[in-house]
CSV table of C-alpha atoms and ligand atoms in Angstrom, one decimal:
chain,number,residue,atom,x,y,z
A,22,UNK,CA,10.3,10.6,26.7
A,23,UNK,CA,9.5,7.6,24.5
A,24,UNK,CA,11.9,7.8,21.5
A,25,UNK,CA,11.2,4.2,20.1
A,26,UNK,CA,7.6,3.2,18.8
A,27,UNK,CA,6.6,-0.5,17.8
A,28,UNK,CA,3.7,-0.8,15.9
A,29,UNK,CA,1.6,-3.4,14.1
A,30,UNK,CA,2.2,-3.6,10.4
A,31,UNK,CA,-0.7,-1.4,9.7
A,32,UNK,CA,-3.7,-2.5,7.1
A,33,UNK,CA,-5.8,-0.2,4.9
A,34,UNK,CA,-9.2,-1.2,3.8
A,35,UNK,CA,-9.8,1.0,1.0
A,36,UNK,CA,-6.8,2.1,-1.5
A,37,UNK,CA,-6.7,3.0,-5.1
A,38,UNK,CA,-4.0,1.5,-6.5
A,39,UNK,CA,-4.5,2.8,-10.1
A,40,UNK,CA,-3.2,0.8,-13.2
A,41,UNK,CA,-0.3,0.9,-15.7
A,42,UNK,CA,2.4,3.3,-14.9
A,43,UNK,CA,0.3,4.8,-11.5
A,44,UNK,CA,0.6,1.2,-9.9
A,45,UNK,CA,4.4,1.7,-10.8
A,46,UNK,CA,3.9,4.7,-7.9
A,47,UNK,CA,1.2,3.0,-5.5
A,48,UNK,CA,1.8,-0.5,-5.2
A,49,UNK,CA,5.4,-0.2,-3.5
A,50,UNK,CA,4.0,2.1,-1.0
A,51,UNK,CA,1.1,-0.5,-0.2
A,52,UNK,CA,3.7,-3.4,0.5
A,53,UNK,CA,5.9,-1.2,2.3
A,54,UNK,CA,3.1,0.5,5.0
A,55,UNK,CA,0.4,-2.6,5.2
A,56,UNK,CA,0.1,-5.9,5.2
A,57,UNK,CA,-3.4,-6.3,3.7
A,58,UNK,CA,-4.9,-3.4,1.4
A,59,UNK,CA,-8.3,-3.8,-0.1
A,60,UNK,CA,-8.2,-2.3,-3.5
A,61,UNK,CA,-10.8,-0.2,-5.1
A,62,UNK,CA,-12.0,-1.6,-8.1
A,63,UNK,CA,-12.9,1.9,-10.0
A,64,UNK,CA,-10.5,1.2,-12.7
A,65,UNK,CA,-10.8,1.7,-16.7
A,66,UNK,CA,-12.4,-0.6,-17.2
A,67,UNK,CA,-13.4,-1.2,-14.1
A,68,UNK,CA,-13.3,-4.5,-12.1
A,69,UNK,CA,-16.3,-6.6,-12.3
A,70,UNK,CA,-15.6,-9.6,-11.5
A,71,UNK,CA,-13.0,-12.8,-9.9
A,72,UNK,CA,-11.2,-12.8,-13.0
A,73,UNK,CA,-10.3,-9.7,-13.2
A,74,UNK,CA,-9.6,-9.3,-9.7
A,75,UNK,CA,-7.4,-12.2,-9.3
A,76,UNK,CA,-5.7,-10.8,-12.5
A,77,UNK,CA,-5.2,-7.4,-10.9
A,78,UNK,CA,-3.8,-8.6,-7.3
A,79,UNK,CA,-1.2,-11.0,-9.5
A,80,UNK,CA,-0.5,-7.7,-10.9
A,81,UNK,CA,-0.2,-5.8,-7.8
A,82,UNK,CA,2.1,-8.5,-6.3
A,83,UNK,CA,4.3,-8.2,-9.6
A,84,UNK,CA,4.8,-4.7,-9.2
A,85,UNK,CA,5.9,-4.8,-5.7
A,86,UNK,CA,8.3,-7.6,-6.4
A,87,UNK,CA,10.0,-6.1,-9.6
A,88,UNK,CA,10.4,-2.9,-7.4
A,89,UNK,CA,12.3,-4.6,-4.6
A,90,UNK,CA,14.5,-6.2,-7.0
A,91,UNK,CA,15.3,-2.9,-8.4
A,92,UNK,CA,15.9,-1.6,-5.6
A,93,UNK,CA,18.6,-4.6,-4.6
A,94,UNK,CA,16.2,-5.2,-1.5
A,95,UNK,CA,15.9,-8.9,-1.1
A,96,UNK,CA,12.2,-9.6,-2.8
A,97,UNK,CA,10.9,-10.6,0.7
A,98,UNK,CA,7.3,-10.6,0.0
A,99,UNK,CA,4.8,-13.0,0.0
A,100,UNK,CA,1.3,-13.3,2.2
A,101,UNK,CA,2.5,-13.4,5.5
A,102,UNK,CA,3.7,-9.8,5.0
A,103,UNK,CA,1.7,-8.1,2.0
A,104,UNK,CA,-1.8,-9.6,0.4
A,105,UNK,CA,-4.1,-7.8,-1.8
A,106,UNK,CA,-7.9,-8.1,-1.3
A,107,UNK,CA,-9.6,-7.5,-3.9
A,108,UNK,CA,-13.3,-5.7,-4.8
A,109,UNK,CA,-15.7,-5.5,-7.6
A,110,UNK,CA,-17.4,-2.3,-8.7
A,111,UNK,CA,-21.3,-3.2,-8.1
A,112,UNK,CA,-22.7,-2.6,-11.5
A,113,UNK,CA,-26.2,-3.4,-12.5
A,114,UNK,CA,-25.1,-6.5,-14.5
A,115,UNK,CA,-22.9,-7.8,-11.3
A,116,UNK,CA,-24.3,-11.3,-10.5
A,117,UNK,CA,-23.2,-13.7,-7.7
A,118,UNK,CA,-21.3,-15.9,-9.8
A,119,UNK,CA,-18.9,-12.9,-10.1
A,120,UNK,CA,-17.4,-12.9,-7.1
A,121,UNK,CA,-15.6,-16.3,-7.2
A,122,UNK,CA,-13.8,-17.7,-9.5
A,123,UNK,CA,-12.1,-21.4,-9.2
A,124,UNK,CA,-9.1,-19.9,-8.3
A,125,UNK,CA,-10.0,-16.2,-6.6
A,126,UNK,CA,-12.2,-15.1,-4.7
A,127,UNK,CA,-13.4,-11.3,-4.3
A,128,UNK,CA,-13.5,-9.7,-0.3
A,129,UNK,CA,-15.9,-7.0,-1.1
A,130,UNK,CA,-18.3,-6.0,-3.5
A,131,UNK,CA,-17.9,-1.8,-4.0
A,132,UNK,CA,-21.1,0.2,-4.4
A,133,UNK,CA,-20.6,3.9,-5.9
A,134,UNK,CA,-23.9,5.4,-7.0
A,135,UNK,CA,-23.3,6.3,-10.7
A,136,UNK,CA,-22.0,9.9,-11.3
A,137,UNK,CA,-20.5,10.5,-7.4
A,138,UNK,CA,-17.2,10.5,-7.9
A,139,UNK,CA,-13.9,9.5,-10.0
A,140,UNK,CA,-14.8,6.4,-12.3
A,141,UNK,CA,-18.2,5.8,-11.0
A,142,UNK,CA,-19.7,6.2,-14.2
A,143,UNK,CA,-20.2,2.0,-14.5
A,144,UNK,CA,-21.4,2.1,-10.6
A,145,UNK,CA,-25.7,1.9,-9.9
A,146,UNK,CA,-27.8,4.8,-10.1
A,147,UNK,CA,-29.7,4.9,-6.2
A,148,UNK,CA,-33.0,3.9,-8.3
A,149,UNK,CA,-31.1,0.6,-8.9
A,150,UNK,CA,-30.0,-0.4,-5.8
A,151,UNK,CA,-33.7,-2.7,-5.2
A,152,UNK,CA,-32.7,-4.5,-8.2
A,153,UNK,CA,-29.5,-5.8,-6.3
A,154,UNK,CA,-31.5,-7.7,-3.8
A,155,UNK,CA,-30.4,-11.2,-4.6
A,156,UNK,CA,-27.2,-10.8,-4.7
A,157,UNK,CA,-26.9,-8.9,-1.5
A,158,UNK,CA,-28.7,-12.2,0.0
A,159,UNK,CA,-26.7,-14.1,-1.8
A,160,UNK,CA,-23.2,-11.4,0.0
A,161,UNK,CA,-24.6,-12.1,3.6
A,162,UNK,CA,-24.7,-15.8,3.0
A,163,UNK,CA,-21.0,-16.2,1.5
A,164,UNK,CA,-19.8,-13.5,3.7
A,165,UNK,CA,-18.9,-10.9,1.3
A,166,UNK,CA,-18.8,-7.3,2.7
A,167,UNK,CA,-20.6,-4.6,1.1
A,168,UNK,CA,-18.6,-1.4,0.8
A,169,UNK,CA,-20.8,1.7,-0.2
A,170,UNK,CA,-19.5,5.1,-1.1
A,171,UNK,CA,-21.9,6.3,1.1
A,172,UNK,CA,-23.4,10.0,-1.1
A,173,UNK,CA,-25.9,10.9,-2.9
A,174,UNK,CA,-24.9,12.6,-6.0
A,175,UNK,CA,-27.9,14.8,-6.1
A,176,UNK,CA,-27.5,16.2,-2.9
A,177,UNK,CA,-26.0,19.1,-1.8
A,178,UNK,CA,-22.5,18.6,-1.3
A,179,UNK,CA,-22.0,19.0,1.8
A,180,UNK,CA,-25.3,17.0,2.8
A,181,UNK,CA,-24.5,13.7,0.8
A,182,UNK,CA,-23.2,11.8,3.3
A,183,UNK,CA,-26.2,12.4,5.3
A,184,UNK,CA,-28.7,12.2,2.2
A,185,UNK,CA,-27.3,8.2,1.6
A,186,UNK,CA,-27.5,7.3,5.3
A,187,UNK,CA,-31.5,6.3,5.2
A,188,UNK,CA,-30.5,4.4,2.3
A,189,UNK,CA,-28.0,2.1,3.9
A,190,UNK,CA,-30.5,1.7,6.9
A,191,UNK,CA,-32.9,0.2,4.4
A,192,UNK,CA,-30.0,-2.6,3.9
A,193,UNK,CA,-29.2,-3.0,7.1
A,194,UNK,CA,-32.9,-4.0,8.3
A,195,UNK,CA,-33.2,-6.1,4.4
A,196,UNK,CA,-30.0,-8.2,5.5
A,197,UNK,CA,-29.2,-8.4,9.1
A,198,UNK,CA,-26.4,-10.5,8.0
A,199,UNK,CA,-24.8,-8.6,5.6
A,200,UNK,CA,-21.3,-6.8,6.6
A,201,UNK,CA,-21.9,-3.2,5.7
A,202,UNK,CA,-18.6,-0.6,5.8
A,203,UNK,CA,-19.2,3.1,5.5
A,204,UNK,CA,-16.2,4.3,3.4
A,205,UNK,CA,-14.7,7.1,4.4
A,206,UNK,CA,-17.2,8.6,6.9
A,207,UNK,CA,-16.5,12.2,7.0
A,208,UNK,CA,-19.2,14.0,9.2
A,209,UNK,CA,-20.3,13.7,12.5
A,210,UNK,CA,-24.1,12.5,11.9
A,211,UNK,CA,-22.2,9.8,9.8
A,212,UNK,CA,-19.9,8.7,13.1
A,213,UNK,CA,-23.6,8.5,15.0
A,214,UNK,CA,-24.9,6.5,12.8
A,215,UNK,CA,-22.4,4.1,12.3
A,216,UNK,CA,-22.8,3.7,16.6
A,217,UNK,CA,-26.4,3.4,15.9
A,218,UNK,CA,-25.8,0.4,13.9
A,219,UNK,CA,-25.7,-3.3,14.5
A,220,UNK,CA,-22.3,-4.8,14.9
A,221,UNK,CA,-22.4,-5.4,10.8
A,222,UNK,CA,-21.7,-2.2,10.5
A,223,UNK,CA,-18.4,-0.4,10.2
A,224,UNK,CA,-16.6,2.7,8.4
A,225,UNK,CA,-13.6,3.4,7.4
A,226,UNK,CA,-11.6,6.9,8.0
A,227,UNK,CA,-9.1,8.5,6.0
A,228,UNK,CA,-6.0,10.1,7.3
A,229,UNK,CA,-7.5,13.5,5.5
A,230,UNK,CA,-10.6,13.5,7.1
A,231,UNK,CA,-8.7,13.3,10.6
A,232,UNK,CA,-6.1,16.1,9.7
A,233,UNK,CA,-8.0,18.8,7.3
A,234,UNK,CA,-11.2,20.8,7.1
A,235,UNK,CA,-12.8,23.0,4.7
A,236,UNK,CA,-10.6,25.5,5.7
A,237,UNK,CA,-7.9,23.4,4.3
A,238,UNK,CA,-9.2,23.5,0.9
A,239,UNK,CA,-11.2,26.9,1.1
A,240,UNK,CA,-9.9,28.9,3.7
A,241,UNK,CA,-7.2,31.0,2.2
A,242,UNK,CA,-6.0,30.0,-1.9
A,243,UNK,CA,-8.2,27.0,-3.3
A,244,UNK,CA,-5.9,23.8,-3.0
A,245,UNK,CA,-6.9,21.2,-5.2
A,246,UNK,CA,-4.7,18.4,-3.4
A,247,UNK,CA,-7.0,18.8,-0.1
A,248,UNK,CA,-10.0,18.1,-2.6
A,249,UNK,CA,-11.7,14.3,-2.4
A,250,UNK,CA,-14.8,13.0,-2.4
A,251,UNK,CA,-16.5,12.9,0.3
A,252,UNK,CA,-15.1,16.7,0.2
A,253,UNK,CA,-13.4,17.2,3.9
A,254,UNK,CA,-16.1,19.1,6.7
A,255,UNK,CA,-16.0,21.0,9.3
A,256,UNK,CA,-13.6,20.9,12.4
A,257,UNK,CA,-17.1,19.9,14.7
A,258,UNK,CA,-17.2,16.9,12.3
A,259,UNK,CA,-12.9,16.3,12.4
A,260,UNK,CA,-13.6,15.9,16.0
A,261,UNK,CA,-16.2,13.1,16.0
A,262,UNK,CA,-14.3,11.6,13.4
A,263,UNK,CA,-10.9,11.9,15.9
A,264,UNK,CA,-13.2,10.7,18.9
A,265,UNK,CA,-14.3,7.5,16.9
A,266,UNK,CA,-10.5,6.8,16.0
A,267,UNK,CA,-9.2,7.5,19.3
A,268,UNK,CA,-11.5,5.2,20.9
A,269,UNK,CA,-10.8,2.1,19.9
A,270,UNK,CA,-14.2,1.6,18.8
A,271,UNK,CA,-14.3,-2.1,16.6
A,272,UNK,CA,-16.3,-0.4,14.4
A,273,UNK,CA,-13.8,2.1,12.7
A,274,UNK,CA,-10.7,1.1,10.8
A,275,UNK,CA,-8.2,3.0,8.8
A,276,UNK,CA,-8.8,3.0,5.0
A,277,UNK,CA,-6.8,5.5,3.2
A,278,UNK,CA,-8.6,6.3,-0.1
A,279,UNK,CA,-5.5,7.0,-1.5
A,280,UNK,CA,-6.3,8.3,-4.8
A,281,UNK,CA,-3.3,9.8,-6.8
A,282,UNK,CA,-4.1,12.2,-9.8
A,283,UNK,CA,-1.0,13.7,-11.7
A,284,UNK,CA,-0.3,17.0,-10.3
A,285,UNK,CA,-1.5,18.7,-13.2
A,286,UNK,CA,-4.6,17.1,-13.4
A,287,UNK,CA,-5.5,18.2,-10.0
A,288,UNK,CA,-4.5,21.9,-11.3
A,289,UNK,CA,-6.1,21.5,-14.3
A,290,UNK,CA,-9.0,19.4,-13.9
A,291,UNK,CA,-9.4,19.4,-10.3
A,292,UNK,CA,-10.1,15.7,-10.0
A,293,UNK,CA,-11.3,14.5,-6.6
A,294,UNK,CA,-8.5,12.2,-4.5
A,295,UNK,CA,-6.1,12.7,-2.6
A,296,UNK,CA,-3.0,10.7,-2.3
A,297,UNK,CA,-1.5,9.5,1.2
A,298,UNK,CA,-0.1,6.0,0.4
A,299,UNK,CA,3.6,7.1,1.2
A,300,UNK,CA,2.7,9.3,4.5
A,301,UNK,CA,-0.6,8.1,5.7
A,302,UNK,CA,1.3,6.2,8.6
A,303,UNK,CA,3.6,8.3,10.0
A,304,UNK,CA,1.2,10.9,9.7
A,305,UNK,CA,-1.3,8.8,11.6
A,306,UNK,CA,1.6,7.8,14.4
A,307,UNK,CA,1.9,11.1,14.4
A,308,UNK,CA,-1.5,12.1,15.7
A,309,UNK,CA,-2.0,9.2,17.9
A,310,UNK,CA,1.1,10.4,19.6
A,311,UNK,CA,0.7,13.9,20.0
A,312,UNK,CA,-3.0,13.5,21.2
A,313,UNK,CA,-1.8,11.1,23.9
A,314,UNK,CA,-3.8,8.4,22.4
A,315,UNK,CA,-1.1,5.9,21.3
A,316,UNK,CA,-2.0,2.5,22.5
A,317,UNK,CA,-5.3,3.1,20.3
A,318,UNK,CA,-2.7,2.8,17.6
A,319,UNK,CA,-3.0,-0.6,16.7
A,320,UNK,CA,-6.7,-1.0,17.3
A,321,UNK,CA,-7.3,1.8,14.9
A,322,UNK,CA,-4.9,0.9,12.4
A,323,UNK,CA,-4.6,-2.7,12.6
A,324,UNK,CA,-6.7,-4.7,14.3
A,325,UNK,CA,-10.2,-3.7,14.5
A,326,UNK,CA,-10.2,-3.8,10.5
A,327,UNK,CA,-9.3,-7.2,10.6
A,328,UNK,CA,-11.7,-8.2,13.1
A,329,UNK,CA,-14.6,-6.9,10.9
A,330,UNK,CA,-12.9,-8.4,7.6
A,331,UNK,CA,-12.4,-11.7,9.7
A,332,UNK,CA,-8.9,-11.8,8.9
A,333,UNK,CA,-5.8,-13.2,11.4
A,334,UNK,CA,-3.8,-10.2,12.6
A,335,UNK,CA,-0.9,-9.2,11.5
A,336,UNK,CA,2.5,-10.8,13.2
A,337,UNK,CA,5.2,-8.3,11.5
A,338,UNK,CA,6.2,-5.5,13.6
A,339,UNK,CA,7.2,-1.9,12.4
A,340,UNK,CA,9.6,0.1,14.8
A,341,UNK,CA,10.3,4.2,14.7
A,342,UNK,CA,12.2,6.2,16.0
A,343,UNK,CA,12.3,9.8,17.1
A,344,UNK,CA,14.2,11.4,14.2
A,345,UNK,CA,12.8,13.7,12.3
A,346,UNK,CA,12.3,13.1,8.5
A,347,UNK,CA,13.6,16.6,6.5
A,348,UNK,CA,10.6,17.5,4.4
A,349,UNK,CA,10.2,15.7,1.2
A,350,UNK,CA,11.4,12.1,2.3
A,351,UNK,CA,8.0,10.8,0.6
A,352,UNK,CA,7.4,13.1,-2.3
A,353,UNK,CA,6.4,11.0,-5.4
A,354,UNK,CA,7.5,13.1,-8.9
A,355,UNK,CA,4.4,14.1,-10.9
A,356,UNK,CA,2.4,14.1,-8.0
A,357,UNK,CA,1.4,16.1,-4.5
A,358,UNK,CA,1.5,13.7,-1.8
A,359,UNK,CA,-0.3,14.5,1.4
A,360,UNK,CA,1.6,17.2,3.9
A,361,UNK,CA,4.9,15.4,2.4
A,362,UNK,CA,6.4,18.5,2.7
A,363,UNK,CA,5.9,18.5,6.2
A,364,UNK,CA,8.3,17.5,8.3
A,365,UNK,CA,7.4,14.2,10.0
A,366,UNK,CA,8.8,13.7,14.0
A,367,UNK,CA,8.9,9.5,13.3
A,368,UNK,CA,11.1,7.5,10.8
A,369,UNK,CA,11.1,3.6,10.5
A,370,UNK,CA,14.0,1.8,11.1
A,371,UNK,CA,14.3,-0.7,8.8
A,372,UNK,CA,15.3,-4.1,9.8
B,407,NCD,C1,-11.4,8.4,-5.6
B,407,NCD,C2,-10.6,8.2,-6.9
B,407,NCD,O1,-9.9,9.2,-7.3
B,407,NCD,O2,-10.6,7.1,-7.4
B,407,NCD,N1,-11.5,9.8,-5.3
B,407,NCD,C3,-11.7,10.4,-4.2
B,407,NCD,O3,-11.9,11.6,-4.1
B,407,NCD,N2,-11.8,9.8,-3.0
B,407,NCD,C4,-12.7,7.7,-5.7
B,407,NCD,C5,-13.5,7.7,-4.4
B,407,NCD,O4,-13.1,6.9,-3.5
B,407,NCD,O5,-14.4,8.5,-4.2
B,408,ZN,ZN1,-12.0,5.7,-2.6
């Protein structure tokens, strides 16, 4: 029975970091799980453009180092083990002078439709999206990557997904070129799609939307930390979703959308997001390994997204090993992190 495991130092494509004292909580657990993490721009204010972006990852950076001199680790970081990519929130004044700076320059631009989920209010209303032509000519020229929170707000929730996906087709045929990812694909017609697709398209998938269904967050008392946007679906669209995963496919890579709320605000206000920085990996090594599926591992996790973004893979290895974690290793006060109070079969040995 295998007891050791060596990964890839995992990437994830889609995080939200947060700001101020939530960084303090999210960036540690980026450096210590990935080596690159594309952060989500939905900030107050948001970010809109290479200043601010370059601005933010310096940030980023800070954080993780000031935390590993705190914690008397030796402040090994720098890019050939941890490197932000940055994003700007697509808002009607974005322009293509935005997304370079002289001394940054963005990965992705971020489309939300105005009004579908947390901070969106400066995204584009679907009306808008036409009026973004240029610059998405100007993206597949410069090879920028357009990621799209793939809903429509008006739709009935569970048919958002589905309700955007003639949208994004309309890109796809306007600009062959143009790198297109599906965040967070959550249902099954979604995973089709994405097949459909030329090669510029990809998706990401949570670690939620491979481990939870409605039934999760509706089947028995309402749990507001199993609540995100796009909301989690049924088990027939889990199992497309775990299909796509365990395949291997090029076209789907893990992005977390990690999205902490304080505790209470997910009690109170029941804001959409769910956090998984600190488990999303051994939850995911997890359920490669108990479906059998673990040499897709690395594909899933690390490589295919790097592929897409056109980024070198990563060289630094993580190794675990069969001891279980007692519950609460990776609980993060003020906050629920996802199934951290479940014990997990894998823990890293550190180096
Ligand atoms: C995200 C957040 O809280 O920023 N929430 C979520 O439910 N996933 C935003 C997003 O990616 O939709
Ligand atoms: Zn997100």
């Amino acid at each position: 029975m295998t007891d050791r495991i060596q990964i890839l130092k995992p990437n994830d494509f889609h995080m939200h970091l947060r700001q101020e004292e939530v960084l303090i909580h999210t960036a540690p657990w980026a450096a210590h799980w990935f080596h690159y993490v594309l952060a989500m721009p939905n900030l107050i204010p948001p970010i809109r453009d290479a200043h601010d972006a370059s601005d933010y990852a310096f940030h980023i950076f800070e954080v993780v180092h000031d935390h590993m001199k705190a914690s008397r680790v030796e402040p090994r970081i720098d890019r050939t083990r941890f490197e932000t990519l940055t994003s700007v929130m697509l808002t009607p004044e974005t322009t293509a002078k935005m997304l370079s700076s002289t001394n940054h320059r963005v990965t992705a631009v971020k489309l939300y439709p105005r009004g579908a989920t947390t901070n969106s209010d400066h995204g584009i209303s679907i009306s808008e999206i036409a009026r973004k032509h240029e610059l998405f000519d100007f993206m597949q020229e410069h090879g920028f990557v357009l990621c799209i929170h793939a809903e429509d707000p008006d739709a009935p929730v569970l048919q958002r997904e589905q309700r955007f996906l003639p949208i994004v087709y309309e890109l796809v045929r306007a600009f062959p070129r143009l790198k297109i990812v599906i965040e967070h694909v959550s249902t099954a017609e979604g995973v089709a799609f994405v097949l459909d697709m030329p090669v510029t398209v990809g998706a990401t998938i949570t670690a939620h939307h491979l481990l939870l269904t409605l039934d999760d967050l509706l089947g028995s008392t309402l749990d507001p930390h199993s609540f995100c946007k796009p909301v989690v679906k049924t088990e027939a669209d889990r199992q497309k979703l775990l299909e796509a995963a365990f395949a291997g496919h090029p076209k789907f890579f893990f992005g977390s959308d990690s999205a902490p709320h304080r505790t209470e605000q997910k009690q109170q206000k029941g804001s959409a997001g769910i956090f998984s920085a600190p488990t999303a990996v051994p939850l995911m090594l997890d359920l490669f390994h108990r479906s059998g599926v673990l040499e897709m591992f690395d594909r899933f996790m690390s490589t295919n997204g790097a592929d897409f973004y056109d980024l070198p893979h990563n060289e630094e290895y993580l190794t675990f090993e069969r001891k279980e974690l007692p519950p609460g290793t990776y609980r993060v006060p003020g906050y629920e992190v996802l199934q951290a109070d479940l014990p997990l079969p894998w823990s890293l040995l550190t180096t």
